């Protein structure tokens, strides 16, 4: 018989027949004997998936772009000149009607006019290269509008695992100020999984409070590292990034939720480029921020106290 085996996030295995009904225990045991390797592979895959979701949160910085200047690369457009349009000829019945003939003549005139405009502008390839080259020239020259447009597009392309909001502003031609609204610690996953050596089981256990705090600590620093790196990559004219990261937390005196800054860092390009971007897997992203001017009140286990961000922030 055909059966479907699935496994939930809490590690529960489910065996169902082709109609979606749970099958009897003796059939489950038969399935384990006949398809044991495939079922164990399914369990191991779910285990890896759960753990990867946890571990990936602290490794976001490993995908940071290096702070290199942008090089213009022409796209492969065909270098053909615009083809002159073929004139339309009124049909037999159209020739008998004056308005129909005039309509065909107008369409021919418009087609010729469009062709003349295209020929004057150059080939599609030349126009595309010219537009992109002009934009990259502005980007490399430090044009504020070009930098903000490009940086915003880069941020939109990042698939954050947890909701992360970013606002930024050019304080001066070479200084970019960034505010990051971080996810809350309550948004962090709090379970890890293991596969026992015997049996067909997935053991899912809750992480301790300290483990969750350390995960959150790595995650919020990895987020800041990634954003700062993409800012320096946006234009070689950005000489400093001032990044401040906050989350919503209850005020201990009133109980009301408010924005509280967890860290604020001023990063000069001269120090940023000393990082080996080909070996980010070996970078301790929490310690990495101590290389720069940093405001942070945090314990070794990831407990944050609110700080005042650098000037230019909220």
PDB file of N, CA and C in Angstrom, residues 234-269:
ATOM      1  N   UNK A 234      27.902  50.449  -1.042  1.00  0.00           N
ATOM      2  CA  UNK A 234      27.034  51.232  -1.910  1.00  0.00           C
ATOM      3  C   UNK A 234      27.791  52.287  -2.699  1.00  0.00           C
ATOM      4  N   UNK A 235      28.828  52.855  -2.072  1.00  0.00           N
ATOM      5  CA  UNK A 235      29.622  53.864  -2.770  1.00  0.00           C
ATOM      6  C   UNK A 235      30.958  54.028  -2.071  1.00  0.00           C
ATOM      7  N   UNK A 236      32.041  54.121  -2.823  1.00  0.00           N
ATOM      8  CA  UNK A 236      33.356  54.319  -2.198  1.00  0.00           C
ATOM      9  C   UNK A 236      33.493  55.688  -1.550  1.00  0.00           C
ATOM     10  N   UNK A 237      32.530  56.581  -1.780  1.00  0.00           N
ATOM     11  CA  UNK A 237      32.578  57.912  -1.191  1.00  0.00           C
ATOM     12  C   UNK A 237      32.006  57.938   0.230  1.00  0.00           C
ATOM     13  N   UNK A 238      31.390  56.847   0.683  1.00  0.00           N
ATOM     14  CA  UNK A 238      30.927  56.778   2.066  1.00  0.00           C
ATOM     15  C   UNK A 238      32.134  56.461   2.950  1.00  0.00           C
ATOM     16  N   UNK A 239      32.532  57.422   3.758  1.00  0.00           N
ATOM     17  CA  UNK A 239      33.725  57.287   4.595  1.00  0.00           C
ATOM     18  C   UNK A 239      33.406  56.857   6.013  1.00  0.00           C
ATOM     19  N   UNK A 240      32.159  57.021   6.434  1.00  0.00           N
ATOM     20  CA  UNK A 240      31.787  56.641   7.800  1.00  0.00           C
ATOM     21  C   UNK A 240      30.318  56.240   7.855  1.00  0.00           C
ATOM     22  N   UNK A 241      30.049  55.211   8.630  1.00  0.00           N
ATOM     23  CA  UNK A 241      28.679  54.779   8.890  1.00  0.00           C
ATOM     24  C   UNK A 241      28.431  54.884  10.397  1.00  0.00           C
ATOM     25  N   UNK A 242      27.361  55.581  10.754  1.00  0.00           N
ATOM     26  CA  UNK A 242      26.933  55.643  12.156  1.00  0.00           C
ATOM     27  C   UNK A 242      25.650  54.843  12.253  1.00  0.00           C
ATOM     28  N   UNK A 243      25.740  53.691  12.872  1.00  0.00           N
ATOM     29  CA  UNK A 243      24.602  52.768  12.930  1.00  0.00           C
ATOM     30  C   UNK A 243      24.142  52.594  14.371  1.00  0.00           C
ATOM     31  N   UNK A 244      22.859  52.776  14.584  1.00  0.00           N
ATOM     32  CA  UNK A 244      22.262  52.609  15.913  1.00  0.00           C
ATOM     33  C   UNK A 244      21.088  51.646  15.805  1.00  0.00           C
ATOM     34  N   UNK A 245      21.051  50.680  16.704  1.00  0.00           N
ATOM     35  CA  UNK A 245      20.043  49.617  16.637  1.00  0.00           C
ATOM     36  C   UNK A 245      19.207  49.612  17.910  1.00  0.00           C
ATOM     37  N   UNK A 246      17.902  49.494  17.730  1.00  0.00           N
ATOM     38  CA  UNK A 246      16.999  49.542  18.885  1.00  0.00           C
ATOM     39  C   UNK A 246      15.907  48.483  18.755  1.00  0.00           C
ATOM     40  N   UNK A 247      15.236  48.243  19.862  1.00  0.00           N
ATOM     41  CA  UNK A 247      14.091  47.338  19.866  1.00  0.00           C
ATOM     42  C   UNK A 247      13.036  47.912  20.803  1.00  0.00           C
ATOM     43  N   UNK A 248      11.841  47.357  20.739  1.00  0.00           N
ATOM     44  CA  UNK A 248      10.752  47.829  21.603  1.00  0.00           C
ATOM     45  C   UNK A 248      10.747  47.008  22.895  1.00  0.00           C
ATOM     46  N   UNK A 249      10.877  47.722  24.011  1.00  0.00           N
ATOM     47  CA  UNK A 249      10.928  47.049  25.308  1.00  0.00           C
ATOM     48  C   UNK A 249      10.116  47.831  26.323  1.00  0.00           C
ATOM     49  N   UNK A 250       9.619  47.159  27.368  1.00  0.00           N
ATOM     50  CA  UNK A 250       8.846  47.876  28.381  1.00  0.00           C
ATOM     51  C   UNK A 250       9.758  48.704  29.285  1.00  0.00           C
ATOM     52  N   UNK A 251       9.358  49.942  29.523  1.00  0.00           N
ATOM     53  CA  UNK A 251      10.068  50.789  30.475  1.00  0.00           C
ATOM     54  C   UNK A 251       9.847  50.232  31.882  1.00  0.00           C
ATOM     55  N   UNK A 252      10.908  50.037  32.624  1.00  0.00           N
ATOM     56  CA  UNK A 252      10.798  49.411  33.953  1.00  0.00           C
ATOM     57  C   UNK A 252      10.096  50.307  34.958  1.00  0.00           C
ATOM     58  N   UNK A 253      10.016  51.601  34.662  1.00  0.00           N
ATOM     59  CA  UNK A 253       9.352  52.498  35.617  1.00  0.00           C
ATOM     60  C   UNK A 253       7.875  52.693  35.309  1.00  0.00           C
ATOM     61  N   UNK A 254       7.493  52.494  34.034  1.00  0.00           N
ATOM     62  CA  UNK A 254       6.093  52.711  33.659  1.00  0.00           C
ATOM     63  C   UNK A 254       5.408  51.472  33.089  1.00  0.00           C
ATOM     64  N   UNK A 255       6.207  50.539  32.604  1.00  0.00           N
ATOM     65  CA  UNK A 255       5.638  49.350  31.978  1.00  0.00           C
ATOM     66  C   UNK A 255       5.236  49.560  30.537  1.00  0.00           C
ATOM     67  N   UNK A 256       5.347  50.800  30.040  1.00  0.00           N
ATOM     68  CA  UNK A 256       4.956  51.087  28.657  1.00  0.00           C
ATOM     69  C   UNK A 256       6.062  50.676  27.687  1.00  0.00           C
ATOM     70  N   UNK A 257       5.641  50.217  26.506  1.00  0.00           N
ATOM     71  CA  UNK A 257       6.605  49.843  25.486  1.00  0.00           C
ATOM     72  C   UNK A 257       7.218  51.102  24.878  1.00  0.00           C
ATOM     73  N   UNK A 258       8.526  51.080  24.686  1.00  0.00           N
ATOM     74  CA  UNK A 258       9.222  52.208  24.094  1.00  0.00           C
ATOM     75  C   UNK A 258      10.441  51.713  23.335  1.00  0.00           C
ATOM     76  N   UNK A 259      10.940  52.570  22.434  1.00  0.00           N
ATOM     77  CA  UNK A 259      12.160  52.235  21.712  1.00  0.00           C
ATOM     78  C   UNK A 259      13.358  52.382  22.639  1.00  0.00           C
ATOM     79  N   UNK A 260      14.150  51.328  22.748  1.00  0.00           N
ATOM     80  CA  UNK A 260      15.363  51.369  23.551  1.00  0.00           C
ATOM     81  C   UNK A 260      16.538  50.937  22.684  1.00  0.00           C
ATOM     82  N   UNK A 261      17.560  51.786  22.631  1.00  0.00           N
ATOM     83  CA  UNK A 261      18.736  51.477  21.822  1.00  0.00           C
ATOM     84  C   UNK A 261      19.616  50.465  22.533  1.00  0.00           C
ATOM     85  N   UNK A 262      20.021  49.429  21.789  1.00  0.00           N
ATOM     86  CA  UNK A 262      20.866  48.378  22.355  1.00  0.00           C
ATOM     87  C   UNK A 262      22.339  48.655  22.094  1.00  0.00           C
ATOM     88  N   UNK A 263      22.632  49.247  20.947  1.00  0.00           N
ATOM     89  CA  UNK A 263      24.021  49.652  20.685  1.00  0.00           C
ATOM     90  C   UNK A 263      24.039  50.729  19.613  1.00  0.00           C
ATOM     91  N   UNK A 264      25.115  51.487  19.604  1.00  0.00           N
ATOM     92  CA  UNK A 264      25.322  52.537  18.611  1.00  0.00           C
ATOM     93  C   UNK A 264      26.805  52.540  18.295  1.00  0.00           C
ATOM     94  N   UNK A 265      27.137  52.551  17.004  1.00  0.00           N
ATOM     95  CA  UNK A 265      28.534  52.387  16.612  1.00  0.00           C
ATOM     96  C   UNK A 265      28.886  53.319  15.460  1.00  0.00           C
ATOM     97  N   UNK A 266      30.059  53.925  15.562  1.00  0.00           N
ATOM     98  CA  UNK A 266      30.587  54.749  14.485  1.00  0.00           C
ATOM     99  C   UNK A 266      31.720  54.004  13.805  1.00  0.00           C
ATOM    100  N   UNK A 267      31.564  53.715  12.514  1.00  0.00           N
ATOM    101  CA  UNK A 267      32.522  52.864  11.796  1.00  0.00           C
ATOM    102  C   UNK A 267      33.175  53.655  10.670  1.00  0.00           C
ATOM    103  N   UNK A 268      34.468  53.945  10.756  1.00  0.00           N
ATOM    104  CA  UNK A 268      35.160  54.594   9.632  1.00  0.00           C
ATOM    105  C   UNK A 268      35.569  53.561   8.591  1.00  0.00           C
ATOM    106  N   UNK A 269      35.512  53.947   7.334  1.00  0.00           N
ATOM    107  CA  UNK A 269      35.877  53.032   6.252  1.00  0.00           C
ATOM    108  C   UNK A 269      37.305  52.506   6.438  1.00  0.00           C
TER     109      UNK A 269
END
